[in-house]
PDB file of C-alpha atoms in Angstrom:
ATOM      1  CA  UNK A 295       0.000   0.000   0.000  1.00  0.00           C
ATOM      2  CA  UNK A 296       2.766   1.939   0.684  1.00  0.00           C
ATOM      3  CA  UNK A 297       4.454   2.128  -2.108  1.00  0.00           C
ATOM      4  CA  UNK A 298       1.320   2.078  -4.254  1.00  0.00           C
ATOM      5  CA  UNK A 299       0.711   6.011  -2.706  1.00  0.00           C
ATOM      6  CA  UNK A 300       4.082   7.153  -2.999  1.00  0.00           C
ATOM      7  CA  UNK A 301       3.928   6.329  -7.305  1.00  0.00           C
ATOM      8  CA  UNK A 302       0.793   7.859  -7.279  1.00  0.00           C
ATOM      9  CA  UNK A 303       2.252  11.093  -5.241  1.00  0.00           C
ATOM     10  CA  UNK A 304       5.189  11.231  -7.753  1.00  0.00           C
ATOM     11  CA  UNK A 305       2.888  11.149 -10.839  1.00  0.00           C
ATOM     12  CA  UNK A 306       0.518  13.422  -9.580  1.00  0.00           C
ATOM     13  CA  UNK A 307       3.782  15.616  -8.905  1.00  0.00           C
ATOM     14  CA  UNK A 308       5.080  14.940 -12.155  1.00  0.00           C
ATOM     15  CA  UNK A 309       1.402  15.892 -13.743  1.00  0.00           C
ATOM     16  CA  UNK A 310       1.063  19.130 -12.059  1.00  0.00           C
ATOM     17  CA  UNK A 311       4.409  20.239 -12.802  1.00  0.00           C
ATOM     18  CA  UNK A 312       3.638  19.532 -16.611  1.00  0.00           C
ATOM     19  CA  UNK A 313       0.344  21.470 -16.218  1.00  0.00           C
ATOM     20  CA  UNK A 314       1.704  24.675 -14.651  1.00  0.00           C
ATOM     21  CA  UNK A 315       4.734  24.392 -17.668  1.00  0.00           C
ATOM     22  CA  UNK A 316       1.594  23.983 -20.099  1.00  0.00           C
ATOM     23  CA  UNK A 317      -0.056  26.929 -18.929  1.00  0.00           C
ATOM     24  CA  UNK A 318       3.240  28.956 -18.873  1.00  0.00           C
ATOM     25  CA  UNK A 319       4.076  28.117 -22.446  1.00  0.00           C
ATOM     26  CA  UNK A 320       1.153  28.685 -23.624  1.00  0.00           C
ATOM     27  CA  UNK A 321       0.497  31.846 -21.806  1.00  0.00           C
ATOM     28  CA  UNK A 322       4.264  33.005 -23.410  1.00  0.00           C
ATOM     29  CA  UNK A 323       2.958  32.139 -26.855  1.00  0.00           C
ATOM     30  CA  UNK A 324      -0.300  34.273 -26.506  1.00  0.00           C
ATOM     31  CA  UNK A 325       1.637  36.913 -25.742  1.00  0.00           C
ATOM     32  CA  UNK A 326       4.155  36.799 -28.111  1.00  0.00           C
ATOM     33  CA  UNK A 327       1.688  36.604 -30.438  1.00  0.00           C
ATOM     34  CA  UNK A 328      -0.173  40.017 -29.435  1.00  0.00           C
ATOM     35  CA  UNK A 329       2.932  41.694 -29.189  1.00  0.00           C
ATOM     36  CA  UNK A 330       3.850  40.739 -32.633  1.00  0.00           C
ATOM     37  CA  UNK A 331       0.266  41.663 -33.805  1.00  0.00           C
ATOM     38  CA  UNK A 332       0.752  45.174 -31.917  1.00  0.00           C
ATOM     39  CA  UNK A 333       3.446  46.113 -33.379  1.00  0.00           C
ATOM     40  CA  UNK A 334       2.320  45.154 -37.084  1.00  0.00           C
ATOM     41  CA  UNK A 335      -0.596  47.329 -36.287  1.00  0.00           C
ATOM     42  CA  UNK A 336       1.683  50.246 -35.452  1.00  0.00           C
ATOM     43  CA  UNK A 337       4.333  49.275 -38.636  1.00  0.00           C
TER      44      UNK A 337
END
């Protein structure tokens, strides 16, 4: 039992940290994106 918890800790670790670097990505593209289309409205 013991051990069973302690994989399902690690992936549930390993699933939020991939989550939060989803988010952040994405969140990095989005902006990148309406900077880029910002400054082709001002070009």
């Amino acid at each position: 039992m013991a051990g069973d918890m302690l994989i399902y800790n690690i992936i549930s670790v390993v699933l939020f940290l991939l989550a939060c670097a989803g988010v952040y990505y994405t969140y990095g593209l989005v902006v990148r994106i309406i900077k880029k289309l910002r400054a082709g409205g001002k070009g």
